[in-house]
Every structure is written in structure tokens, then in C-alpha cells.
mmCIF file of N, CA and C in Angstrom:
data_model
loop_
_atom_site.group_PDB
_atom_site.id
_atom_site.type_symbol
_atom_site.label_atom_id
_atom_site.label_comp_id
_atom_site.label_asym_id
_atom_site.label_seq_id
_atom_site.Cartn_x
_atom_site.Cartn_y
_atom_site.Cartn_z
ATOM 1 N N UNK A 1 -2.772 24.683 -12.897
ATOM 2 C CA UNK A 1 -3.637 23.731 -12.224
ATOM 3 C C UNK A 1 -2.952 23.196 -10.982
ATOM 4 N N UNK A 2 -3.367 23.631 -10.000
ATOM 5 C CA UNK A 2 -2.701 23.790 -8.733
ATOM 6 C C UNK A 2 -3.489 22.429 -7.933
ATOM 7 N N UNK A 3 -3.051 21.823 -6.856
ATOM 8 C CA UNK A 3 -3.620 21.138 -5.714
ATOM 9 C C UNK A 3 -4.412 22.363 -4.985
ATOM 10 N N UNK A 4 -5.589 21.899 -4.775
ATOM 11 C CA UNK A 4 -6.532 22.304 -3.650
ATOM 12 C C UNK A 4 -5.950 22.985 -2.647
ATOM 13 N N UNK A 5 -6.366 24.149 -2.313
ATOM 14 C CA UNK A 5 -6.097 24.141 -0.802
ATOM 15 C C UNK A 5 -7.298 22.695 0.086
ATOM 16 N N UNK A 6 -6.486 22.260 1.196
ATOM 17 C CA UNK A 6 -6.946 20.675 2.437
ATOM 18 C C UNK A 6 -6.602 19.572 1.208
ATOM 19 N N UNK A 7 -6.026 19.808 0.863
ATOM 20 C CA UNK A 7 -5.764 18.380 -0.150
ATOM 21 C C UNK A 7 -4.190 18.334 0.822
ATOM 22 N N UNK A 8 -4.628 17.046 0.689
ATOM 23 C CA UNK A 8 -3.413 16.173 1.534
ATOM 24 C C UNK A 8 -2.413 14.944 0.896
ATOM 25 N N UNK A 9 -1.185 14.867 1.238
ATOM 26 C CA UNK A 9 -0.274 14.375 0.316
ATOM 27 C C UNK A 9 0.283 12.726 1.493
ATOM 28 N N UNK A 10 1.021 11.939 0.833
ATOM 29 C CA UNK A 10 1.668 10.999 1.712
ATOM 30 C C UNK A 10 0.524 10.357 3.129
ATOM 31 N N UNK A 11 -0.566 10.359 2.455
ATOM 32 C CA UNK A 11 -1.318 9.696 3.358
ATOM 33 C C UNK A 11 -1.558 10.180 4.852
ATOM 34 N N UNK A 12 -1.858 11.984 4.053
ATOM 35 C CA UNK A 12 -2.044 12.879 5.197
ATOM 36 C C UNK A 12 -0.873 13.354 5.818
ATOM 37 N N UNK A 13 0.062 13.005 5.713
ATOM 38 C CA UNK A 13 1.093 13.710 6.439
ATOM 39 C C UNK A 13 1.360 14.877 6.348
ATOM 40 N N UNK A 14 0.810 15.554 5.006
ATOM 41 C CA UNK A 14 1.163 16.637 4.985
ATOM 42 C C UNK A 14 -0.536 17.394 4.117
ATOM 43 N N UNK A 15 -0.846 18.506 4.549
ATOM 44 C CA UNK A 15 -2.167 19.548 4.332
ATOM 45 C C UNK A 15 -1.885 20.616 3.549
ATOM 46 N N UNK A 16 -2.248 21.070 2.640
ATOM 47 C CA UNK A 16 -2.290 22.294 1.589
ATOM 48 C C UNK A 16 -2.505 22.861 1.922
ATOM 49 N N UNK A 17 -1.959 24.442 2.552
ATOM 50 C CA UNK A 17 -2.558 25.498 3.452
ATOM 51 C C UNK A 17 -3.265 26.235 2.177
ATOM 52 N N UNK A 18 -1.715 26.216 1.152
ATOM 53 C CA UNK A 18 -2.128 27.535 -0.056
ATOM 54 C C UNK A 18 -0.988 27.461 -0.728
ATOM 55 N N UNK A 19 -1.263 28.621 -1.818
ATOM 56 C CA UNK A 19 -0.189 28.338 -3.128
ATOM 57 C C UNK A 19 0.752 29.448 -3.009
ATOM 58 N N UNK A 20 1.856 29.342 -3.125
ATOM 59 C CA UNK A 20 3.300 30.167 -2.536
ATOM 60 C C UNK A 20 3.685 30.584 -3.810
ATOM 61 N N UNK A 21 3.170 29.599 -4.970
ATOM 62 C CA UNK A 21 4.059 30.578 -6.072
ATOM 63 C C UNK A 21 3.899 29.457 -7.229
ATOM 64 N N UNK A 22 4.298 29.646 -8.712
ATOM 65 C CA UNK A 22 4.176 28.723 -9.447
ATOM 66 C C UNK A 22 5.146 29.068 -10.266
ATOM 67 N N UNK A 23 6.184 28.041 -10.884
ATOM 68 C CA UNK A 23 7.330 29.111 -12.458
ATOM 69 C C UNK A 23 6.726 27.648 -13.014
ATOM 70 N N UNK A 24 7.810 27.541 -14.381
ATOM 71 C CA UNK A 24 7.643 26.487 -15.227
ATOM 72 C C UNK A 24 7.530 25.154 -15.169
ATOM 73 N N UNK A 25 8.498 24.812 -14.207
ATOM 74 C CA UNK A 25 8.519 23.330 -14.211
ATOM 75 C C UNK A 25 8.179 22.977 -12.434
ATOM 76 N N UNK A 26 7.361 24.117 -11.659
ATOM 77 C CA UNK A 26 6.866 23.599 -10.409
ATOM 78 C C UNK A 26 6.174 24.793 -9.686
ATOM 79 N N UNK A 27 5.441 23.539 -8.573
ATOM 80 C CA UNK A 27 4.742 24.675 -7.762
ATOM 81 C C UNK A 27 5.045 24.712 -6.416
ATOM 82 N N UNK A 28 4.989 25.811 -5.580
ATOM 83 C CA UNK A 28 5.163 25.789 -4.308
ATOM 84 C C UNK A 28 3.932 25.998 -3.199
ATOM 85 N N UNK A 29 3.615 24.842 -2.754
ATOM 86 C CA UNK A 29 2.483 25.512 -1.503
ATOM 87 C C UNK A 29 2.947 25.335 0.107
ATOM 88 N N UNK A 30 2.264 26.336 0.581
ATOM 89 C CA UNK A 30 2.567 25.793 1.966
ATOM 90 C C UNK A 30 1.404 25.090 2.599
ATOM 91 N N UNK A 31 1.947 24.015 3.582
ATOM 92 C CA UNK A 31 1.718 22.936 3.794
ATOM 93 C C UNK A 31 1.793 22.752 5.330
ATOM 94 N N UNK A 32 0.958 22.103 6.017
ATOM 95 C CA UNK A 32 0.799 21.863 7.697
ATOM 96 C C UNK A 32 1.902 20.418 7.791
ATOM 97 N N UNK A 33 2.805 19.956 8.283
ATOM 98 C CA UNK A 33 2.705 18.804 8.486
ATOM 99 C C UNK A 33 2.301 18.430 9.261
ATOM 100 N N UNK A 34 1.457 17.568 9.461
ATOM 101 C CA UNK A 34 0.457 17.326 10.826
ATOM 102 C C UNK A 34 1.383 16.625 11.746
ATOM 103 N N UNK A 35 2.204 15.582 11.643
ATOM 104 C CA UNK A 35 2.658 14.868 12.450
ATOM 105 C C UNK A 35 3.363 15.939 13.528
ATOM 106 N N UNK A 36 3.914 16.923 13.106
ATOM 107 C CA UNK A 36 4.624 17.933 14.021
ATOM 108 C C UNK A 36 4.483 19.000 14.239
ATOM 109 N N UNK A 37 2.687 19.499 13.408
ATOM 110 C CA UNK A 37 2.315 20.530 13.689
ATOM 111 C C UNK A 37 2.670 21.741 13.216
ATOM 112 N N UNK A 38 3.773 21.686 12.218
ATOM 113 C CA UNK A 38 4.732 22.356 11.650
ATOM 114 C C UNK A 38 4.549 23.277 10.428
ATOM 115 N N UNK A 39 4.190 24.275 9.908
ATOM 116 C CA UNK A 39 4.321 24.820 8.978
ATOM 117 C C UNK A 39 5.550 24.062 7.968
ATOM 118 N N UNK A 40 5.247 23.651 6.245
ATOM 119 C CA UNK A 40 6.506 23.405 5.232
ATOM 120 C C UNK A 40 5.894 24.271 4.035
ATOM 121 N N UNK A 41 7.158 24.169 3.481
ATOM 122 C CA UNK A 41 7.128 24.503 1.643
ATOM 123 C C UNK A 41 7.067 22.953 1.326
ATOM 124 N N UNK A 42 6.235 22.922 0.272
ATOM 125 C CA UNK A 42 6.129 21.594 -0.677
ATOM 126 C C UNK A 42 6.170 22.566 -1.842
ATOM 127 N N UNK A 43 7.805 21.610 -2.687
ATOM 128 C CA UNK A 43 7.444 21.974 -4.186
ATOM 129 C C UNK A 43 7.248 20.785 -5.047
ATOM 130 N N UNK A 44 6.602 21.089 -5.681
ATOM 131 C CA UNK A 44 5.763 19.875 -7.028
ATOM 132 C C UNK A 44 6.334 19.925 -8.229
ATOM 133 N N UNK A 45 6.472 18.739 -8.352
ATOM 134 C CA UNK A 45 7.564 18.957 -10.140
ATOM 135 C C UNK A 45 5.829 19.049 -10.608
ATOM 136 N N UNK A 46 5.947 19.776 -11.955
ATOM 137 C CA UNK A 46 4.411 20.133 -12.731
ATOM 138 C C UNK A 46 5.271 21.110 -13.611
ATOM 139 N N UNK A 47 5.532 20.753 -14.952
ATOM 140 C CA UNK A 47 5.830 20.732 -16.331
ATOM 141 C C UNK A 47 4.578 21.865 -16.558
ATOM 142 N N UNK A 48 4.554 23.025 -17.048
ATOM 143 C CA UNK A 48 3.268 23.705 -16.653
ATOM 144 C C UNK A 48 3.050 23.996 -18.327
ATOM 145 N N UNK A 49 3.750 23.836 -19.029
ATOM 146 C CA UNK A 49 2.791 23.502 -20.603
ATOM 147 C C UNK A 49 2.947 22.059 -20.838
ATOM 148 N N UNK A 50 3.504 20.999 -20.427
ATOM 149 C CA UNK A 50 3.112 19.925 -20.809
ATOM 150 C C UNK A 50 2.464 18.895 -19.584
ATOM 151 N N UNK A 51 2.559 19.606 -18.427
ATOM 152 C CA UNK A 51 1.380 18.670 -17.523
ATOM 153 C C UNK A 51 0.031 18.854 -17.472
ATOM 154 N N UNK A 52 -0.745 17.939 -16.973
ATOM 155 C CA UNK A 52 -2.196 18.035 -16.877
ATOM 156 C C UNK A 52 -2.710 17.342 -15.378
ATOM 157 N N UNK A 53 -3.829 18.067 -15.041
ATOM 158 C CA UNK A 53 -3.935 17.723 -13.440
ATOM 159 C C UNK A 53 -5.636 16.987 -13.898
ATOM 160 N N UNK A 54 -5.702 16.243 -13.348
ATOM 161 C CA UNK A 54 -7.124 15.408 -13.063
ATOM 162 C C UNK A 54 -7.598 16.358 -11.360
ATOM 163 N N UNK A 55 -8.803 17.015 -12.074
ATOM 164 C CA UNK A 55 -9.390 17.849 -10.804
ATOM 165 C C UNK A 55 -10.135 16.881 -9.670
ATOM 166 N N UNK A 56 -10.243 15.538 -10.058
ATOM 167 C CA UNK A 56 -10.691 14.735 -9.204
ATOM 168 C C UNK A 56 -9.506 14.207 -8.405
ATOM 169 N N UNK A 57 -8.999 13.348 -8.869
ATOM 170 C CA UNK A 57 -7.869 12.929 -8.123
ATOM 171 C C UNK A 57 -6.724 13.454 -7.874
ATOM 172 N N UNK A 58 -6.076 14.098 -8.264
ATOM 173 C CA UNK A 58 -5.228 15.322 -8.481
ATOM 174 C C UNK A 58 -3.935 14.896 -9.127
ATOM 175 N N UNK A 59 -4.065 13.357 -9.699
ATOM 176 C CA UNK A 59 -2.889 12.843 -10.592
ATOM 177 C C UNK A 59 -2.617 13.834 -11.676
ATOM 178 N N UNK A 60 -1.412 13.631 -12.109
ATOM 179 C CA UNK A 60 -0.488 14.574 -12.693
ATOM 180 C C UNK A 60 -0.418 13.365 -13.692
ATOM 181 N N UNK A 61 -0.969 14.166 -15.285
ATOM 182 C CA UNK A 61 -0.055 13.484 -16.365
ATOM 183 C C UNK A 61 0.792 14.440 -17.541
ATOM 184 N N UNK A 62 1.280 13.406 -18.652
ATOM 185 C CA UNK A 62 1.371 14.381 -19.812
ATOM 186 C C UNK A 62 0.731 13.582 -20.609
ATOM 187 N N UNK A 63 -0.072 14.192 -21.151
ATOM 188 C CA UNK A 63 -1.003 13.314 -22.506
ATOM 189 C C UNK A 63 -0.327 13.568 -23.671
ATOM 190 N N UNK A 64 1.073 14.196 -24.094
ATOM 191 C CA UNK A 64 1.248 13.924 -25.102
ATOM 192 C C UNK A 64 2.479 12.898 -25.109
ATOM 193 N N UNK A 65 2.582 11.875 -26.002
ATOM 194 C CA UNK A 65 3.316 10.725 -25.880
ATOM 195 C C UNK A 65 5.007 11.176 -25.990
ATOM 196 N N UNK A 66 4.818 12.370 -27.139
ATOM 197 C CA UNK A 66 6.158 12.995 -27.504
ATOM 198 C C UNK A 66 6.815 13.733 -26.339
ATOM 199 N N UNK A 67 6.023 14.220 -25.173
ATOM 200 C CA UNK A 67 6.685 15.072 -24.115
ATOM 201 C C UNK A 67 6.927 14.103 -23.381
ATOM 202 N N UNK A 68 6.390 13.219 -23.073
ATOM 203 C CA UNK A 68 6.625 12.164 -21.966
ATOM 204 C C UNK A 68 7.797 11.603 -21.912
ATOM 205 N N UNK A 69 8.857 11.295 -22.612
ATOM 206 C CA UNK A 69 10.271 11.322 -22.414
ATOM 207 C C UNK A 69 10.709 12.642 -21.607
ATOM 208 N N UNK A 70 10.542 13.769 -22.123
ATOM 209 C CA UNK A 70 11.320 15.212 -21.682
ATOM 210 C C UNK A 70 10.643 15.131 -20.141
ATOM 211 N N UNK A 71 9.387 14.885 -19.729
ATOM 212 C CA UNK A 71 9.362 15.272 -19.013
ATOM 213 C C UNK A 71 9.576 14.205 -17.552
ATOM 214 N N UNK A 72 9.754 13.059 -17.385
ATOM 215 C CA UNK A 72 10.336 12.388 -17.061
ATOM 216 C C UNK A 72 11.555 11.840 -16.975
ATOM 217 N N UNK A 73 12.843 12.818 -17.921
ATOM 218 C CA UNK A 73 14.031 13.221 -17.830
ATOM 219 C C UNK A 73 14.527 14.508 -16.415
ATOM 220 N N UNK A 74 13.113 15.511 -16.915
ATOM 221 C CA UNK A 74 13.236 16.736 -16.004
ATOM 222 C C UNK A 74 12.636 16.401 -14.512
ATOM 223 N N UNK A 75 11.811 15.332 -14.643
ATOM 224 C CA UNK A 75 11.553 14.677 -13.404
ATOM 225 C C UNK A 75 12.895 14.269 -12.281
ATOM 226 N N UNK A 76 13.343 13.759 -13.203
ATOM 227 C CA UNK A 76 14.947 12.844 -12.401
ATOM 228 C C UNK A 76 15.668 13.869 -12.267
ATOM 229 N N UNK A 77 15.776 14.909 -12.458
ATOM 230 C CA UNK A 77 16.580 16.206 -12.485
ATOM 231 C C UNK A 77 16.210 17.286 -11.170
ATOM 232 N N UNK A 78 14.539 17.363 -10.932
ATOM 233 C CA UNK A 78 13.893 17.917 -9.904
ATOM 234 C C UNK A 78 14.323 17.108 -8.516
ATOM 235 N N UNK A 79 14.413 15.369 -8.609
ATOM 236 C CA UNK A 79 14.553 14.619 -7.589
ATOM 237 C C UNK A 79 16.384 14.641 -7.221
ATOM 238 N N UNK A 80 16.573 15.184 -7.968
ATOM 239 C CA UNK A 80 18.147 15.165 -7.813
ATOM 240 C C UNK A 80 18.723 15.996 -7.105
ATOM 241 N N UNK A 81 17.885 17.666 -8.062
ATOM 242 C CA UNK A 81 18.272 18.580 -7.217
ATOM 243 C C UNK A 81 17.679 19.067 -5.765
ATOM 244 N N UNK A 82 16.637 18.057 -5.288
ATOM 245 C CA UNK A 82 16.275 17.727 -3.577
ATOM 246 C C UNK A 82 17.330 16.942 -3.307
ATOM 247 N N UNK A 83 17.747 16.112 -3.906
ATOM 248 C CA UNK A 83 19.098 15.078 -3.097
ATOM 249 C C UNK A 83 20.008 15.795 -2.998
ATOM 250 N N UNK A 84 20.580 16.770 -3.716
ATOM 251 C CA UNK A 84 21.597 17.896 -3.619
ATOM 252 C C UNK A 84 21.705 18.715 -2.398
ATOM 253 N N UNK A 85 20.321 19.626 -2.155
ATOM 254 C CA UNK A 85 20.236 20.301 -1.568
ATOM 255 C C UNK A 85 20.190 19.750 -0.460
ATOM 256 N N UNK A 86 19.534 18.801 -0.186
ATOM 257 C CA UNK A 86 19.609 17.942 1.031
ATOM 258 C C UNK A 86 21.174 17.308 1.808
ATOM 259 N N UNK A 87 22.287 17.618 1.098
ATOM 260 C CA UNK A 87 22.995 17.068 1.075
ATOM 261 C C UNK A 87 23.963 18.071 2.048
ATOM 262 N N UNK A 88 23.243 19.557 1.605
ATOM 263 C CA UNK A 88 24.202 20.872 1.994
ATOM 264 C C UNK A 88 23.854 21.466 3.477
ATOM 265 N N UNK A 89 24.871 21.409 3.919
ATOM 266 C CA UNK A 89 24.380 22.156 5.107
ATOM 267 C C UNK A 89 24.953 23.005 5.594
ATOM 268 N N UNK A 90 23.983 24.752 5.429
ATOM 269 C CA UNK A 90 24.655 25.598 4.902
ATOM 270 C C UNK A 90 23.752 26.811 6.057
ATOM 271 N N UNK A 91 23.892 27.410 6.656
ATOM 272 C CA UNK A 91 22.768 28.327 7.263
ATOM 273 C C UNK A 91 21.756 29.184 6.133
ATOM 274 N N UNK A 92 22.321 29.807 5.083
ATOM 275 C CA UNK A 92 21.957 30.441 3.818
ATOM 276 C C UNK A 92 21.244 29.500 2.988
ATOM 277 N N UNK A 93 21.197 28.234 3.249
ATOM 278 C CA UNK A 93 20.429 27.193 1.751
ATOM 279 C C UNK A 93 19.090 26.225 2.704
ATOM 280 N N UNK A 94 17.909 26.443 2.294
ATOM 281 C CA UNK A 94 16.831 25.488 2.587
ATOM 282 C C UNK A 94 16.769 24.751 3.039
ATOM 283 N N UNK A 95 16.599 23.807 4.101
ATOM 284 C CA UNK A 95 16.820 22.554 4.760
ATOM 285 C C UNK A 95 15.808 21.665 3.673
ATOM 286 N N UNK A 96 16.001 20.433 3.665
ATOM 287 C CA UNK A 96 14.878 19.724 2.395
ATOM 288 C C UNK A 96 14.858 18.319 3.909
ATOM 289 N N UNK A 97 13.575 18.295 4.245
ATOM 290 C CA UNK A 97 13.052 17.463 5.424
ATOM 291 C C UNK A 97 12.586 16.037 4.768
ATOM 292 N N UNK A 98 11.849 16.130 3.113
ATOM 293 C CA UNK A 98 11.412 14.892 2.737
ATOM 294 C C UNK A 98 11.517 14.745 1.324
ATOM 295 N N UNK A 99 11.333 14.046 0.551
ATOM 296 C CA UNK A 99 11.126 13.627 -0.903
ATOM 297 C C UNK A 99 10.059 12.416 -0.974
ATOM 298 N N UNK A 100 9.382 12.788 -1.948
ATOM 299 C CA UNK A 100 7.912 11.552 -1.943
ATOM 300 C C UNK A 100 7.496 11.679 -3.787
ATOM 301 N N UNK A 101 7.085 10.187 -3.914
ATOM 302 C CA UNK A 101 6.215 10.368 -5.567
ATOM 303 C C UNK A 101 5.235 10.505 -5.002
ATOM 304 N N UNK A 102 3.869 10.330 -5.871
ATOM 305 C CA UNK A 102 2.968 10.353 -5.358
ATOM 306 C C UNK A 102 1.701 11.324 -6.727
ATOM 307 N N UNK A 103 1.028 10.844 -7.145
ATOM 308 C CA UNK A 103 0.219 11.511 -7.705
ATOM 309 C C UNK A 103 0.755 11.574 -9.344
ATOM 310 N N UNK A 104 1.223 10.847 -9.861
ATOM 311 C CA UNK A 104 1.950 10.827 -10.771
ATOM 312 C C UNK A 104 3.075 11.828 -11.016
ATOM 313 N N UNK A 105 3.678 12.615 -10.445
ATOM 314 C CA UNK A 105 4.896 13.213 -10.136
ATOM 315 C C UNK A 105 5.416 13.193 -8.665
ATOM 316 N N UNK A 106 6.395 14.309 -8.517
ATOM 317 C CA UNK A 106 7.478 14.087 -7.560
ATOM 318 C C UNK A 106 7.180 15.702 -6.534
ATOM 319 N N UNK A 107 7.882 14.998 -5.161
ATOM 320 C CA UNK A 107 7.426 16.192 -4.377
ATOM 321 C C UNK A 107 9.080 16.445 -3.360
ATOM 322 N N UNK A 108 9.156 17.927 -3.108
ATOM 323 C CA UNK A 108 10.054 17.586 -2.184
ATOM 324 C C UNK A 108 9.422 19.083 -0.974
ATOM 325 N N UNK A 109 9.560 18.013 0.044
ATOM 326 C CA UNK A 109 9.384 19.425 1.256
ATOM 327 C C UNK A 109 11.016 19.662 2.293
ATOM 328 N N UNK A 110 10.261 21.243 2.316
ATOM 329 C CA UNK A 110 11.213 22.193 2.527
ATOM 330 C C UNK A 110 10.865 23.044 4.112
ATOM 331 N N UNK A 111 11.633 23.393 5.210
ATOM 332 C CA UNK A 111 11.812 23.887 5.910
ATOM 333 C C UNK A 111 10.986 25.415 4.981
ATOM 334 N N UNK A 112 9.768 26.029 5.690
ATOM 335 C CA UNK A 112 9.135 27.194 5.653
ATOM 336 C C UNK A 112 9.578 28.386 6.065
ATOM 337 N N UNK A 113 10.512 29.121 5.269
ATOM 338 C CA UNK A 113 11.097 30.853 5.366
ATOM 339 C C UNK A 113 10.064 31.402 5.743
ATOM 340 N N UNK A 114 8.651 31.749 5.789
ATOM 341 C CA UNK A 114 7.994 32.758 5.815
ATOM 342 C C UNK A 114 8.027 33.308 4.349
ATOM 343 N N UNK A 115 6.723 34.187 4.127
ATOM 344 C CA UNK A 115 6.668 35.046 2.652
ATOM 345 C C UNK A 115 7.522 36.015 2.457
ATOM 346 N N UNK A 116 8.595 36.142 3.248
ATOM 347 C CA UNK A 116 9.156 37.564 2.920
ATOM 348 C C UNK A 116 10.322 37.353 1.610
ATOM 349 N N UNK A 117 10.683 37.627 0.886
ATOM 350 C CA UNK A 117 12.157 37.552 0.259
ATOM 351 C C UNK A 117 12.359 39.292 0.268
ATOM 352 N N UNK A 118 13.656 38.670 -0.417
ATOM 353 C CA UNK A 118 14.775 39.910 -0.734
ATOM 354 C C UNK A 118 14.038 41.000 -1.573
ATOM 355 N N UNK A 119 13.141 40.486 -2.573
ATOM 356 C CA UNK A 119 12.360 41.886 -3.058
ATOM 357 C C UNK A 119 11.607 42.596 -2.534
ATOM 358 N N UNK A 120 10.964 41.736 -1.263
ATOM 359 C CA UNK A 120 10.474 42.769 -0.836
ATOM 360 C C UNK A 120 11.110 43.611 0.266
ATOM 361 N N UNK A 121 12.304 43.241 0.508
ATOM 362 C CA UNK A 121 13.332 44.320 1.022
ATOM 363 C C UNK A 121 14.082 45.407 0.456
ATOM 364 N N UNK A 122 14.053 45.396 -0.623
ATOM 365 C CA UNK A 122 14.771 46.502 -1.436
ATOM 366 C C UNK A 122 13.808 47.753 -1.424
ATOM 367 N N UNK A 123 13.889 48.913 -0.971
ATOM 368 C CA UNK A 123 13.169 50.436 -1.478
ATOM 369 C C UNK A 123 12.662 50.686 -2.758
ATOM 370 N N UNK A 124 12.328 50.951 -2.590
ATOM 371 C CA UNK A 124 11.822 51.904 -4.567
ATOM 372 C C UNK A 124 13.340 52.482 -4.573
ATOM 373 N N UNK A 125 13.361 53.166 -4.240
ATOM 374 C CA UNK A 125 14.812 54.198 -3.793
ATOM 375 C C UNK A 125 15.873 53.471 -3.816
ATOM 376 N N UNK A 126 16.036 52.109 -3.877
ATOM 377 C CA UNK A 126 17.524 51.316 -3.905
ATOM 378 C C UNK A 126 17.856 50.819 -2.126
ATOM 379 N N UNK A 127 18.539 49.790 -2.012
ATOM 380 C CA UNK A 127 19.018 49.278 -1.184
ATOM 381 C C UNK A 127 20.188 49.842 -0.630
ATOM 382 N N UNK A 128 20.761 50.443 0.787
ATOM 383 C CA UNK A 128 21.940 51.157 1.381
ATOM 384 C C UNK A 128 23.172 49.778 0.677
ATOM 385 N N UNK A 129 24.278 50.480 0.326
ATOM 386 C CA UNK A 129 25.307 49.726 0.181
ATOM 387 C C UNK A 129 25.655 48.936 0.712
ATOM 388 N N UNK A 130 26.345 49.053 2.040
ATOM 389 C CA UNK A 130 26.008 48.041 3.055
ATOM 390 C C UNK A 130 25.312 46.816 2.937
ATOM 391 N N UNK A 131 24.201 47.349 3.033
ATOM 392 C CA UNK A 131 23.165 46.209 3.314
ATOM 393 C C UNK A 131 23.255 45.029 2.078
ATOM 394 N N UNK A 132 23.482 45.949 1.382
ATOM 395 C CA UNK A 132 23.684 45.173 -0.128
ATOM 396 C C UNK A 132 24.777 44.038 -0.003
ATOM 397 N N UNK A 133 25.624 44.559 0.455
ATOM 398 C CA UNK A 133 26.932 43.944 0.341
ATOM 399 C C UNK A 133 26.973 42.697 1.527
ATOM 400 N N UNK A 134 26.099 42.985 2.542
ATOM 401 C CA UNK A 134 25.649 42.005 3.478
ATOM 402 C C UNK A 134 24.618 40.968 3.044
ATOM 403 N N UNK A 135 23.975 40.767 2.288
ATOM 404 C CA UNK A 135 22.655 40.086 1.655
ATOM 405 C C UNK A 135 24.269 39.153 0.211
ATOM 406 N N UNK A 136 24.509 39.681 -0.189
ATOM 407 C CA UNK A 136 25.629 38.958 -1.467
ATOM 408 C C UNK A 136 26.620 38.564 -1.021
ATOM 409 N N UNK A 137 27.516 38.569 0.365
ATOM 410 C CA UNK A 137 28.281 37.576 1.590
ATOM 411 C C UNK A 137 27.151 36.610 1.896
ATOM 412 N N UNK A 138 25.879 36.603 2.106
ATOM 413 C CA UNK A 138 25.208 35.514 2.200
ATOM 414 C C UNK A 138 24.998 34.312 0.906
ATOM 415 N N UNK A 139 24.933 35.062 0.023
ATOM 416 C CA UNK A 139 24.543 33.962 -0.674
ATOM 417 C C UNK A 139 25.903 33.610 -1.601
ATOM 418 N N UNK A 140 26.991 34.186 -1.410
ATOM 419 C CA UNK A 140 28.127 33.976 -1.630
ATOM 420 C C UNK A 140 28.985 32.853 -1.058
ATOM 421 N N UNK A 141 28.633 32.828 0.571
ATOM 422 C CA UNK A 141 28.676 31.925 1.711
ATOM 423 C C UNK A 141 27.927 30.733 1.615
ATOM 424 N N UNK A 142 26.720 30.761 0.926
ATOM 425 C CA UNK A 142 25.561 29.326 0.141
ATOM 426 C C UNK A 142 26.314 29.043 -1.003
ATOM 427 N N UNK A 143 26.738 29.748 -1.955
ATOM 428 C CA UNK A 143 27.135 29.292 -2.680
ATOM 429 C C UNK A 143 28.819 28.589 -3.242
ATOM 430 N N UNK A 144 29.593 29.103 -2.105
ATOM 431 C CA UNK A 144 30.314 28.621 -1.733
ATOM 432 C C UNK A 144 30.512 27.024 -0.863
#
């Protein structure tokens, strides 16, 4: 249960182009920021077996009383790891531009890569060595 695409966050500042992707505990859409005209990634903390979206307003709950600890633990954990990343400044790691509540969960936007990743660079046929070894100095260099 995704946000709308034109659904707008922070009192418009930011526009739902479309949905980039979804795993367990969030979603990714890309997003206009209007103030700068700017293409972002917005990811959404959203617990995806224990959240629930109101299709009207687009508040985020958990209706069960027993998850609502866990998932407001994993909340503070999502906002953390935006304070983290935000913290790094790395050419290889995401720039993180904002953090916002809002809607009964948590949001953090992200400097917009474009759709491409690394899978869809690899061949059927395998990746040249090289290249390989150039792509794992990168994220060796982030993770460092």
C-alpha cells in the first residue's frame, strides 16, 4: 500500500512522481521537490506486514497493539540510519538532503541516482574482471 502517485508530503514540498521499489520495512518513490525543481528518492519507513495505509489520508498505522512496540523501535532505527548516512561524505554513498515525520511514520529524502543499478550492468555472460574489480574498489571506498 503505496502513496499515490501527486500525493504530496511536508506541505507540498515534495510530489510523488512514482514507486522506485518496495522491500520489508520501506518504500522508495521518486519525488519532484518543487522548491528546486529537482528530481529525489523518498524512502518511507512502512513495516509491510504490520503497517496499514488509510487510502484517504494516507496515514500509516499498526492496528495491532502487540506490533506497535516493534515497530516503533524499527522506526528509531530507520531515522538513525538517515542520521548516519547523512553524516558520511563519501562520493560512493547517497547524499540524504532531508528527514521529516509526517503521516504517522518517518521519511527520509535522498539525492536521485537515476534507475540504473549494478544489475542491470552485469551480462547474462558475466561481468569483464576488471570491471568487476572496479565496481568492489567502489564500494570498498563507501565502505571504508
Amino acid at each position: 500500500m503505496q502513496l499515490k502517485n501527486g500525493a504530496v508530503l511536508e506541505g507540498g514540498k515534495y510530489r510523488i512522481e512514482k514507486l522506485l521499489g518496495q522491500g520489508g520495512f520501506g518504500i522508495t518513490y521518486l519525488a519532484i521537490q518543487s522548491g528546486l525543481n529537482r528530481k529525489v528518492a523518498i524512502k518511507e519507513f512502512f513495516m509491510k506486514d504490520l503497517c496499514n495505509r488509510d487510502d484517504e489520508t494516507s496515514h500509516v498505522s499498526v492496528p495491532s497493539l502487540g506490533s506497535q512496540e516493534l515497530v516503533s523501535r524499527f522506526k528509531d532505527k530507520f531515522l538513525k540510519e538517515a542520521a548516519t548516512i547523512a553524516a558520511m561524505e563519501n562520493e560512493h554513498i547517497v547524499r540524504i538532503y532531508d528527514i521529516f515525520e509526517e503521516n504517522g511514520t518517518a521519511y527520509y529524502v535522498m539525492e536521485y541516482l537515476g534507475e540504473d543499478n549494478l544489475q542491470s550492468r552485469i551480462p547474462a555472460s558475466g561481468m569483464p574482471y576488471q570491471e568487476a574489480v572496479g565496481y568492489i574498489r567502489q564500494i570498498a571506498a563507501a565502505l571504508g
